[in-house]
Amino acid sequence: MASEQQDTMEVPEVGRNRHLADEILAEADIRINGDRPWDLRLHRAEALDEIVARHSLGLGETYMRGDWDVPALDQFFYRLLKADLPSRIKPWRNTWRILRCYLLNLQSRRRAFEVGERHYDLGNDFYQAMLDSRLTYSCGYWREAETLDQAQAGKLDLICRKLGLEPGMRLLDIGCGWGSLVSYAAEHYGVECVGVTVSKEQSAYIAEHYGHLPITVHLRDYRNLNQPFDRIASVGMFEHVGRKNHRTFMQVAKRCLKEDGLLLLHTIGKNLRRTTTDPWIDKYIFPNGDLPSAGQIGDAADNLLVCEDLHNFGSDYDKTLMAWHQNFEQSWPRFAGQYGERFYRMWRYYLLSCAGAFRARHIQLWQWMFSDRVQGGIARVS
């Protein structure tokens, strides 16, 4: 899939000598100053030294400064990650980042609201321009969809059907975002909903738009939950929980589930257990984020909850991100004065690098179904 929008910055390419970066990128069939959509157009020769020395941070920060461009960033990252180049270049500067993930609890209660303030509170108008009509900031389900709105409605309905929602039930949404799931479940399945979020903007949006529905939203950390619910969902929030808190999350879910209750966990996941968050993503997009591996999720639920089903539709996140990117590009003139060129390049890099990562199967999107030992199990829903 080609990117929907190409770089238009007309900066002359620079003359230079052959560099180590040429050899590294060639392994992914990427040329510096080549003429293909995924080739890197260099505008400042010194940027190559920074990219090689500082790896992911160097690559992202030199792009944000305008030192290089790629007409199709999604294709660039697809090739970069398909060739598994990041795992073969491990600068010593990453040593402390790796150690601190194991030594420190980067997702402690004290830090819990940081991602809300820095990422989700950018402004509801910004996200309304980029996302679907319900502001669903997670992977869509494109099985029978042609548009972003259809894909997100399909995902919300899939969740409701997997949970077997019925009128009179109480649904807890841990990390409820702008209320897409709780509003859909209340409207279409007649359930009472409770949501928790760490974003003031999201909480205010739900209160303003869904006050007529049986929805209650709390601005609080999930670890403070202790009420009984028939069903629990968490969509796109577990990525912020952190490996030191995975077990705690499952313990909270277990204590809040009624007998025969079900938990649906919708999360991005990584292929390898012993890896850390990309340093550029951690610094500029999702502070203190930590993608779980399948093994880590299994460990967290061990002897607490039973895994009833596991559904991977990570390839659908590629389509979702490309749709968000198209909306972002089309609406950018409205926000250029407010956010500026550096933010534009940062956000574009974020959306298209992630699209390339899902396309390369470097990261996944899972929906796990857990129960507290439901007799007879549950039927698979797709």
Short mmCIF file of C-alpha atoms in Angstrom, two decimals:
data_model
loop_
_atom_site.label_atom_id
_atom_site.label_comp_id
_atom_site.label_asym_id
_atom_site.label_seq_id
_atom_site.Cartn_x
_atom_site.Cartn_y
_atom_site.Cartn_z
CA MET A 1 0.00 0.00 0.00
CA ALA A 2 1.48 3.35 -1.00
CA SER A 3 1.19 6.37 1.23
CA GLU A 4 -1.76 8.63 0.54
CA GLN A 5 0.33 11.79 0.62
CA GLN A 6 3.90 12.41 -0.46
CA ASP A 7 6.48 14.80 0.94
CA THR A 8 6.35 18.08 -0.93
CA MET A 9 9.27 19.81 0.74
CA GLU A 10 11.55 20.97 -2.09
CA VAL A 11 15.01 20.99 -0.54
CA PRO A 12 17.99 20.23 -2.79
CA GLU A 13 19.75 16.91 -2.28
CA VAL A 14 23.32 17.25 -1.04
CA GLY A 15 26.55 16.01 -2.51
CA ARG A 16 28.47 13.59 -0.28
CA ASN A 17 30.82 10.62 -0.02
CA ARG A 18 29.56 7.10 0.43
CA HIS A 19 28.57 6.45 4.05
CA LEU A 20 28.00 3.46 6.33
CA ALA A 21 24.30 4.32 6.16
CA ASP A 22 24.35 3.44 2.44
CA GLU A 23 25.40 -0.12 3.27
CA ILE A 24 22.91 -0.49 6.12
CA LEU A 25 19.93 0.81 4.14
CA ALA A 26 20.89 -1.22 1.08
CA GLU A 27 20.07 -4.35 3.07
CA ALA A 28 16.46 -3.15 3.04
CA ASP A 29 16.64 -2.14 -0.64
CA ILE A 30 16.61 1.55 0.28
CA ARG A 31 18.90 3.97 -1.56
CA ILE A 32 20.01 7.38 -0.41
CA ASN A 33 18.98 9.93 -3.07
CA GLY A 34 17.39 7.19 -5.15
CA ASP A 35 14.32 7.84 -7.28
CA ARG A 36 11.87 5.28 -5.88
CA PRO A 37 9.03 6.29 -3.51
CA TRP A 38 10.69 4.58 -0.52
CA ASP A 39 14.20 5.97 -1.13
CA LEU A 40 15.65 8.54 1.28
CA ARG A 41 16.24 12.07 -0.08
CA LEU A 42 19.08 13.59 1.94
CA HIS A 43 19.16 17.36 2.60
CA ARG A 44 21.97 17.51 5.19
CA ALA A 45 24.90 15.10 4.88
CA GLU A 46 25.77 15.26 8.60
CA ALA A 47 22.41 13.70 9.41
CA LEU A 48 23.75 10.30 8.36
CA ASP A 49 26.29 10.32 11.19
CA GLU A 50 23.53 11.11 13.67
CA ILE A 51 21.27 8.37 12.30
CA VAL A 52 23.98 5.72 12.59
CA ALA A 53 25.11 6.89 16.04
CA ARG A 54 21.68 7.45 17.61
CA HIS A 55 19.63 4.81 15.79
CA SER A 56 15.85 5.36 16.17
CA LEU A 57 16.14 8.72 17.94
CA GLY A 58 18.61 9.97 15.35
CA LEU A 59 16.40 8.85 12.48
CA GLY A 60 13.26 10.44 13.91
CA GLU A 61 14.79 13.68 15.11
CA THR A 62 16.68 14.35 11.87
CA TYR A 63 13.41 13.83 10.00
CA MET A 64 11.62 16.24 12.33
CA ARG A 65 14.31 18.85 11.56
CA GLY A 66 13.87 18.38 7.82
CA ASP A 67 17.30 16.80 7.22
CA TRP A 68 15.78 14.14 4.95
CA ASP A 69 12.52 13.16 3.31
CA VAL A 70 10.92 10.08 1.79
CA PRO A 71 7.98 10.38 -0.62
CA ALA A 72 6.33 7.26 0.91
CA LEU A 73 7.39 6.94 4.56
CA ASP A 74 5.13 3.94 5.11
CA GLN A 75 6.97 2.02 2.38
CA PHE A 76 10.34 3.12 3.78
CA PHE A 77 9.53 1.73 7.22
CA TYR A 78 7.96 -1.42 5.81
CA ARG A 79 11.27 -2.26 4.11
CA LEU A 80 13.35 -1.17 7.09
CA LEU A 81 11.44 -3.42 9.48
CA LYS A 82 10.87 -6.29 7.07
CA ALA A 83 14.67 -6.54 6.81
CA ASP A 84 14.81 -6.42 10.64
CA LEU A 85 17.48 -3.70 10.56
CA PRO A 86 16.70 -2.25 14.03
CA SER A 87 17.58 -5.52 15.79
CA ARG A 88 20.95 -5.63 14.06
CA ILE A 89 22.02 -2.11 15.11
CA LYS A 90 22.17 -1.79 18.89
CA PRO A 91 24.01 1.36 19.99
CA TRP A 92 25.31 1.45 23.55
CA ARG A 93 23.10 4.46 24.29
CA ASN A 94 20.11 2.11 24.56
CA THR A 95 21.61 0.23 27.50
CA TRP A 96 20.13 2.51 30.15
CA ARG A 97 16.69 2.48 28.48
CA ILE A 98 16.67 -1.31 28.57
CA LEU A 99 17.81 -1.47 32.18
CA ARG A 100 15.31 1.10 33.43
CA CYS A 101 12.39 -0.88 31.97
CA TYR A 102 13.38 -3.77 34.19
CA LEU A 103 14.48 -1.79 37.26
CA LEU A 104 11.85 0.97 37.38
CA ASN A 105 8.06 0.99 37.27
CA LEU A 106 7.62 3.49 34.43
CA GLN A 107 3.83 3.13 34.60
CA SER A 108 3.40 3.78 38.32
CA ARG A 109 0.38 5.59 39.76
CA ARG A 110 2.45 8.79 39.86
CA ARG A 111 3.18 8.54 36.13
CA ALA A 112 -0.25 7.24 35.09
CA PHE A 113 -1.65 10.58 33.89
CA GLU A 114 1.44 11.68 31.94
CA VAL A 115 0.41 10.06 28.65
CA GLY A 116 -3.06 11.61 28.94
CA GLU A 117 -1.65 15.09 29.40
CA ARG A 118 0.99 14.82 26.66
CA HIS A 119 -0.83 12.81 23.99
CA TYR A 120 -4.59 12.44 24.45
CA ASP A 121 -5.14 16.02 25.61
CA LEU A 122 -3.77 17.59 22.42
CA GLY A 123 -7.27 18.83 21.67
CA ASN A 124 -10.55 17.13 20.83
CA ASP A 125 -10.87 19.15 17.62
CA PHE A 126 -7.57 17.70 16.38
CA TYR A 127 -8.65 14.11 16.98
CA GLN A 128 -12.12 14.78 15.55
CA ALA A 129 -10.42 15.77 12.29
CA MET A 130 -8.22 12.65 12.17
CA LEU A 131 -10.40 9.86 13.54
CA ASP A 132 -13.84 8.46 12.69
CA SER A 133 -17.12 10.04 13.77
CA ARG A 134 -17.01 8.30 17.18
CA LEU A 135 -13.34 9.22 17.82
CA THR A 136 -12.24 5.59 18.04
CA TYR A 137 -8.47 5.73 18.57
CA SER A 138 -7.69 2.04 18.06
CA CYS A 139 -7.52 -0.47 15.22
CA GLY A 140 -10.58 -0.80 12.99
CA TYR A 141 -11.96 -4.14 11.78
CA TRP A 142 -11.95 -4.06 7.97
CA ARG A 143 -13.39 -7.51 7.24
CA GLU A 144 -16.56 -6.09 5.65
CA ALA A 145 -15.69 -2.39 5.69
CA GLU A 146 -14.79 0.07 2.95
CA THR A 147 -14.54 3.25 5.03
CA LEU A 148 -12.95 4.17 8.36
CA ASP A 149 -16.34 4.72 9.98
CA GLN A 150 -17.50 1.28 8.84
CA ALA A 151 -14.30 -0.35 10.09
CA GLN A 152 -14.61 1.22 13.53
CA ALA A 153 -18.31 0.41 13.84
CA GLY A 154 -17.46 -3.15 12.80
CA LYS A 155 -14.81 -3.36 15.54
CA LEU A 156 -17.15 -1.99 18.22
CA ASP A 157 -19.88 -4.41 17.24
CA LEU A 158 -17.39 -7.28 17.17
CA ILE A 159 -16.41 -6.47 20.77
CA CYS A 160 -20.04 -6.31 21.88
CA ARG A 161 -20.82 -9.64 20.22
CA LYS A 162 -17.74 -11.33 21.68
CA LEU A 163 -18.76 -10.13 25.13
CA GLY A 164 -22.34 -11.34 24.58
CA LEU A 165 -23.78 -8.06 25.81
CA GLU A 166 -27.46 -8.06 26.80
CA PRO A 167 -29.79 -5.39 28.24
CA GLY A 168 -29.35 -5.01 31.97
CA MET A 169 -25.67 -5.90 32.03
CA ARG A 170 -23.00 -3.59 33.44
CA LEU A 171 -19.94 -3.03 31.22
CA LEU A 172 -16.66 -1.59 32.45
CA ASP A 173 -14.36 -0.01 29.83
CA ILE A 174 -10.82 0.39 31.22
CA GLY A 175 -9.30 3.22 29.18
CA CYS A 176 -12.53 4.37 27.56
CA GLY A 177 -11.05 7.04 25.28
CA TRP A 178 -13.67 9.42 23.90
CA GLY A 179 -16.45 6.95 24.69
CA SER A 180 -16.74 5.09 21.39
CA LEU A 181 -17.32 1.65 22.95
CA VAL A 182 -19.46 2.69 25.90
CA SER A 183 -21.69 4.85 23.70
CA TYR A 184 -22.03 2.11 21.08
CA ALA A 185 -22.77 -0.56 23.70
CA ALA A 186 -25.33 1.63 25.48
CA GLU A 187 -27.08 2.61 22.23
CA HIS A 188 -27.10 -0.77 20.46
CA TYR A 189 -27.05 -3.31 23.29
CA GLY A 190 -28.88 -1.54 26.12
CA VAL A 191 -26.18 -1.98 28.75
CA GLU A 192 -25.14 0.32 31.60
CA CYS A 193 -21.54 1.46 31.11
CA VAL A 194 -18.75 2.72 33.33
CA GLY A 195 -15.55 4.06 31.82
CA VAL A 196 -12.21 5.14 33.28
CA THR A 197 -9.66 7.40 31.59
CA VAL A 198 -6.56 9.43 32.48
CA SER A 199 -7.47 12.20 30.00
CA LYS A 200 -9.40 15.26 31.09
CA GLU A 201 -10.25 16.08 27.46
CA GLN A 202 -11.74 12.64 26.91
CA SER A 203 -13.76 12.75 30.12
CA ALA A 204 -15.18 16.17 29.22
CA TYR A 205 -16.03 15.01 25.69
CA ILE A 206 -18.04 12.03 26.94
CA ALA A 207 -19.93 14.17 29.45
CA GLU A 208 -20.81 16.67 26.71
CA HIS A 209 -21.83 14.19 23.98
CA TYR A 210 -23.26 11.18 25.81
CA GLY A 211 -24.99 12.67 28.83
CA HIS A 212 -28.31 11.18 27.67
CA LEU A 213 -26.98 7.61 27.87
CA PRO A 214 -26.47 5.40 30.95
CA ILE A 215 -22.72 6.09 31.02
CA THR A 216 -20.57 7.09 33.98
CA VAL A 217 -16.93 8.10 33.43
CA HIS A 218 -14.26 8.40 36.11
CA LEU A 219 -10.98 10.26 35.73
CA ARG A 220 -8.87 7.78 37.65
CA ASP A 221 -6.19 5.13 37.52
CA TYR A 222 -7.47 1.62 36.80
CA ARG A 223 -5.80 0.27 39.95
CA ASN A 224 -8.45 2.02 42.07
CA LEU A 225 -11.33 0.01 40.57
CA ASN A 226 -13.28 -2.29 42.87
CA GLN A 227 -16.89 -2.69 41.66
CA PRO A 228 -18.67 -5.76 40.23
CA PHE A 229 -19.33 -5.91 36.46
CA ASP A 230 -20.83 -8.48 34.12
CA ARG A 231 -18.35 -7.65 31.38
CA ILE A 232 -15.04 -5.78 31.13
CA ALA A 233 -13.34 -4.43 28.01
CA SER A 234 -10.03 -2.64 27.59
CA VAL A 235 -9.33 -1.33 24.10
CA GLY A 236 -5.95 0.19 23.27
CA MET A 237 -5.04 0.90 26.90
CA PHE A 238 -2.96 -2.15 27.91
CA GLU A 239 -0.01 -0.72 25.95
CA HIS A 240 0.29 1.86 28.76
CA VAL A 241 0.11 -0.63 31.64
CA GLY A 242 3.75 -1.78 31.58
CA ARG A 243 5.33 -5.15 32.28
CA LYS A 244 5.65 -4.50 36.00
CA ASN A 245 1.88 -3.95 36.21
CA HIS A 246 0.46 -6.61 33.86
CA ARG A 247 -0.30 -8.93 36.77
CA THR A 248 -1.92 -6.11 38.74
CA PHE A 249 -4.18 -5.32 35.76
CA MET A 250 -5.37 -8.93 35.61
CA GLN A 251 -5.93 -8.96 39.38
CA VAL A 252 -8.08 -5.83 39.08
CA ALA A 253 -10.07 -7.43 36.25
CA LYS A 254 -10.60 -10.61 38.26
CA ARG A 255 -11.83 -8.81 41.37
CA CYS A 256 -14.23 -6.69 39.28
CA LEU A 257 -15.71 -9.59 37.27
CA LYS A 258 -18.92 -11.20 38.43
CA GLU A 259 -19.31 -14.95 38.27
CA ASP A 260 -19.41 -16.05 34.59
CA GLY A 261 -18.03 -12.64 33.62
CA LEU A 262 -15.86 -12.02 30.56
CA LEU A 263 -12.89 -9.76 29.83
CA LEU A 264 -11.98 -8.62 26.32
CA LEU A 265 -8.44 -7.26 26.04
CA HIS A 266 -7.71 -5.42 22.78
CA THR A 267 -4.03 -4.48 22.57
CA ILE A 268 -1.08 -3.94 20.28
CA GLY A 269 1.55 -6.59 20.91
CA LYS A 270 5.17 -7.31 20.09
CA ASN A 271 6.79 -10.47 18.77
CA LEU A 272 9.65 -10.69 21.28
CA ARG A 273 9.40 -10.70 25.06
CA ARG A 274 12.74 -9.04 25.90
CA THR A 275 12.50 -5.82 23.93
CA THR A 276 11.70 -2.24 24.89
CA THR A 277 9.62 0.56 23.40
CA ASP A 278 11.10 2.36 20.42
CA PRO A 279 12.95 5.34 21.95
CA TRP A 280 11.54 7.88 19.49
CA ILE A 281 7.95 6.74 20.13
CA ASP A 282 8.61 6.82 23.88
CA LYS A 283 10.04 10.35 23.78
CA TYR A 284 7.64 12.05 21.37
CA ILE A 285 4.38 10.09 21.13
CA PHE A 286 3.57 7.68 23.98
CA PRO A 287 5.68 8.37 27.08
CA ASN A 288 6.19 5.30 29.27
CA GLY A 289 4.50 3.00 26.78
CA ASP A 290 5.38 -0.70 26.82
CA LEU A 291 3.99 -3.14 24.25
CA PRO A 292 3.31 -6.59 25.75
CA SER A 293 4.32 -9.90 24.20
CA ALA A 294 1.90 -12.82 24.06
CA GLY A 295 3.99 -14.58 26.69
CA GLN A 296 3.83 -11.61 29.06
CA ILE A 297 0.03 -11.44 28.77
CA GLY A 298 -0.18 -15.18 29.40
CA ASP A 299 2.05 -14.86 32.45
CA ALA A 300 -0.09 -12.03 33.81
CA ALA A 301 -3.28 -14.11 33.60
CA ASP A 302 -1.66 -17.30 34.88
CA ASN A 303 -3.93 -18.98 37.48
CA LEU A 304 -6.20 -15.91 37.55
CA LEU A 305 -8.18 -16.01 34.32
CA VAL A 306 -8.65 -18.52 31.49
CA CYS A 307 -7.82 -17.51 27.91
CA GLU A 308 -10.93 -18.47 25.93
CA ASP A 309 -9.86 -17.05 22.55
CA LEU A 310 -7.08 -15.09 20.84
CA HIS A 311 -7.74 -13.16 17.61
CA ASN A 312 -4.98 -11.39 15.66
CA PHE A 313 -5.99 -8.82 13.04
CA GLY A 314 -2.87 -6.66 13.09
CA SER A 315 -2.86 -6.21 9.32
CA ASP A 316 -6.03 -4.13 9.76
CA TYR A 317 -4.03 -1.56 11.71
CA ASP A 318 -2.05 -0.75 8.56
CA LYS A 319 -5.31 0.25 6.84
CA THR A 320 -6.50 2.15 9.91
CA LEU A 321 -3.30 4.19 10.21
CA MET A 322 -3.31 5.01 6.50
CA ALA A 323 -6.88 6.26 6.84
CA TRP A 324 -5.91 8.39 9.85
CA HIS A 325 -2.96 9.75 7.88
CA GLN A 326 -5.18 10.70 4.96
CA ASN A 327 -7.54 12.56 7.31
CA PHE A 328 -4.58 14.23 9.03
CA GLU A 329 -3.13 15.48 5.73
CA GLN A 330 -6.47 16.77 4.50
CA SER A 331 -7.21 18.65 7.73
CA TRP A 332 -3.68 19.91 8.43
CA PRO A 333 -4.22 23.44 6.99
CA ARG A 334 -6.68 24.04 9.87
CA PHE A 335 -4.05 23.21 12.50
CA ALA A 336 -0.78 24.37 10.90
CA GLY A 337 -0.77 27.72 12.70
CA GLN A 338 -1.50 26.11 16.05
CA TYR A 339 0.97 23.21 15.97
CA GLY A 340 3.66 24.20 13.46
CA GLU A 341 5.88 22.39 10.95
CA ARG A 342 7.86 20.38 13.51
CA PHE A 343 4.66 18.83 14.89
CA TYR A 344 3.45 18.10 11.36
CA ARG A 345 6.60 16.16 10.56
CA MET A 346 6.52 14.39 13.93
CA TRP A 347 2.90 13.30 13.57
CA ARG A 348 3.33 12.23 9.97
CA TYR A 349 6.39 10.18 10.95
CA TYR A 350 4.41 8.57 13.78
CA LEU A 351 1.42 7.53 11.67
CA LEU A 352 3.36 6.25 8.66
CA SER A 353 6.13 4.51 10.60
CA CYS A 354 3.50 2.61 12.56
CA ALA A 355 1.65 1.69 9.35
CA GLY A 356 4.89 0.29 7.97
CA ALA A 357 5.51 -1.63 11.20
CA PHE A 358 2.14 -3.39 11.09
CA ARG A 359 2.56 -4.09 7.37
CA ALA A 360 5.91 -5.76 8.06
CA ARG A 361 4.26 -7.80 10.88
CA HIS A 362 6.79 -6.24 13.24
CA ILE A 363 3.96 -5.61 15.72
CA GLN A 364 0.52 -7.18 16.09
CA LEU A 365 -3.04 -6.36 17.17
CA TRP A 366 -4.69 -8.91 19.46
CA GLN A 367 -8.09 -9.38 20.98
CA TRP A 368 -7.88 -11.75 23.93
CA MET A 369 -10.99 -13.20 25.56
CA PHE A 370 -10.62 -14.17 29.23
CA SER A 371 -13.07 -15.69 31.69
CA ASP A 372 -13.05 -16.75 35.30
CA ARG A 373 -13.45 -20.41 34.30
CA VAL A 374 -16.83 -20.19 32.55
CA GLN A 375 -18.36 -23.64 32.49
CA GLY A 376 -18.52 -24.99 28.95
CA GLY A 377 -16.36 -22.16 27.56
CA ILE A 378 -17.57 -19.57 25.05
CA ALA A 379 -18.28 -19.73 21.34
CA ARG A 380 -15.83 -18.05 18.93
CA VAL A 381 -17.19 -14.88 17.32
CA SER A 382 -15.70 -13.23 14.20
#
